[in-house]
């Protein structure tokens, strides 16, 4: 059994349910360097979230929640999806990944949608899915919002100074 630490989280693998066979067949792993299936994220020895797959490359990591029917997906609350997304971001940052993605995959879903601000897509689209990674670094997100705000307000010089700060921060993270 594999165990990874990302303070305060510990990631542990668990046994694979047979219902996930279709999910594994459709999974596109061409872009990544590694995959872990059925991972439990524990915080202070208490299981807080489970991901059906975690895929990673050099600087990006993707978390997947799989539901084997639209009915199982409907039982998943928006609040829980938001929590899983937040945990994914925190784990990604703790493991040193600059960007992350969390997506919900549903077998039998007709078309892509969104729940709790997270992309939800049919299983049949998973094979061609190219992850849209977002920053796991909260400070960069905040700088992006400030740059957009001051650009809209017509304060171009201040926005440029913030952009320089952003580039400095990115270089420091490299």
PDB file of C-alpha atoms in Angstrom, residues 19 22-23 26 52 64-76 81 102-115 118-126:
ATOM      1  CA  UNK A  19     -17.624  -0.813 -10.517  1.00  0.00           C
ATOM      2  CA  UNK A  22     -15.252   1.353 -17.152  1.00  0.00           C
ATOM      3  CA  UNK A  23     -13.684   4.428 -15.580  1.00  0.00           C
ATOM      4  CA  UNK A  26     -11.711   5.531 -20.529  1.00  0.00           C
ATOM      5  CA  UNK A  52     -11.056   7.693  -7.360  1.00  0.00           C
ATOM      6  CA  UNK A  64     -11.016  12.716 -10.113  1.00  0.00           C
ATOM      7  CA  UNK A  65     -14.255  11.703  -8.443  1.00  0.00           C
ATOM      8  CA  UNK A  66     -16.129   8.991 -10.373  1.00  0.00           C
ATOM      9  CA  UNK A  67     -19.812   8.172 -10.068  1.00  0.00           C
ATOM     10  CA  UNK A  68     -21.085   5.016 -11.782  1.00  0.00           C
ATOM     11  CA  UNK A  69     -24.607   6.366 -12.426  1.00  0.00           C
ATOM     12  CA  UNK A  70     -26.497   9.661 -12.724  1.00  0.00           C
ATOM     13  CA  UNK A  71     -28.412   8.681  -9.564  1.00  0.00           C
ATOM     14  CA  UNK A  72     -25.166   8.360  -7.584  1.00  0.00           C
ATOM     15  CA  UNK A  73     -24.098  11.746  -8.957  1.00  0.00           C
ATOM     16  CA  UNK A  74     -27.363  13.386  -7.867  1.00  0.00           C
ATOM     17  CA  UNK A  75     -26.705  12.206  -4.304  1.00  0.00           C
ATOM     18  CA  UNK A  76     -23.434  14.170  -4.335  1.00  0.00           C
ATOM     19  CA  UNK A  81     -17.974  18.895  -4.372  1.00  0.00           C
ATOM     20  CA  UNK A 102     -10.563  18.489  -9.880  1.00  0.00           C
ATOM     21  CA  UNK A 103     -13.259  16.948 -12.051  1.00  0.00           C
ATOM     22  CA  UNK A 104     -16.293  14.726 -11.471  1.00  0.00           C
ATOM     23  CA  UNK A 105     -16.888  11.942 -14.016  1.00  0.00           C
ATOM     24  CA  UNK A 106     -20.339  10.342 -14.323  1.00  0.00           C
ATOM     25  CA  UNK A 107     -21.177   7.172 -16.229  1.00  0.00           C
ATOM     26  CA  UNK A 108     -24.422   7.630 -18.148  1.00  0.00           C
ATOM     27  CA  UNK A 109     -24.493  11.433 -17.945  1.00  0.00           C
ATOM     28  CA  UNK A 110     -25.794  13.002 -21.172  1.00  0.00           C
ATOM     29  CA  UNK A 111     -23.772  16.226 -21.297  1.00  0.00           C
ATOM     30  CA  UNK A 112     -21.156  18.156 -19.367  1.00  0.00           C
ATOM     31  CA  UNK A 113     -22.326  20.445 -16.604  1.00  0.00           C
ATOM     32  CA  UNK A 114     -21.044  22.071 -13.441  1.00  0.00           C
ATOM     33  CA  UNK A 115     -21.693  21.434  -9.773  1.00  0.00           C
ATOM     34  CA  UNK A 118     -16.482  22.082 -10.617  1.00  0.00           C
ATOM     35  CA  UNK A 119     -16.712  20.538 -14.078  1.00  0.00           C
ATOM     36  CA  UNK A 120     -18.880  17.415 -14.280  1.00  0.00           C
ATOM     37  CA  UNK A 121     -18.570  15.380 -17.463  1.00  0.00           C
ATOM     38  CA  UNK A 122     -19.817  12.137 -18.985  1.00  0.00           C
ATOM     39  CA  UNK A 123     -17.546   9.101 -18.821  1.00  0.00           C
ATOM     40  CA  UNK A 124     -17.479   8.831 -22.625  1.00  0.00           C
ATOM     41  CA  UNK A 125     -15.697  12.231 -22.847  1.00  0.00           C
ATOM     42  CA  UNK A 126     -12.954  11.257 -20.402  1.00  0.00           C
TER      43      UNK A 126
END
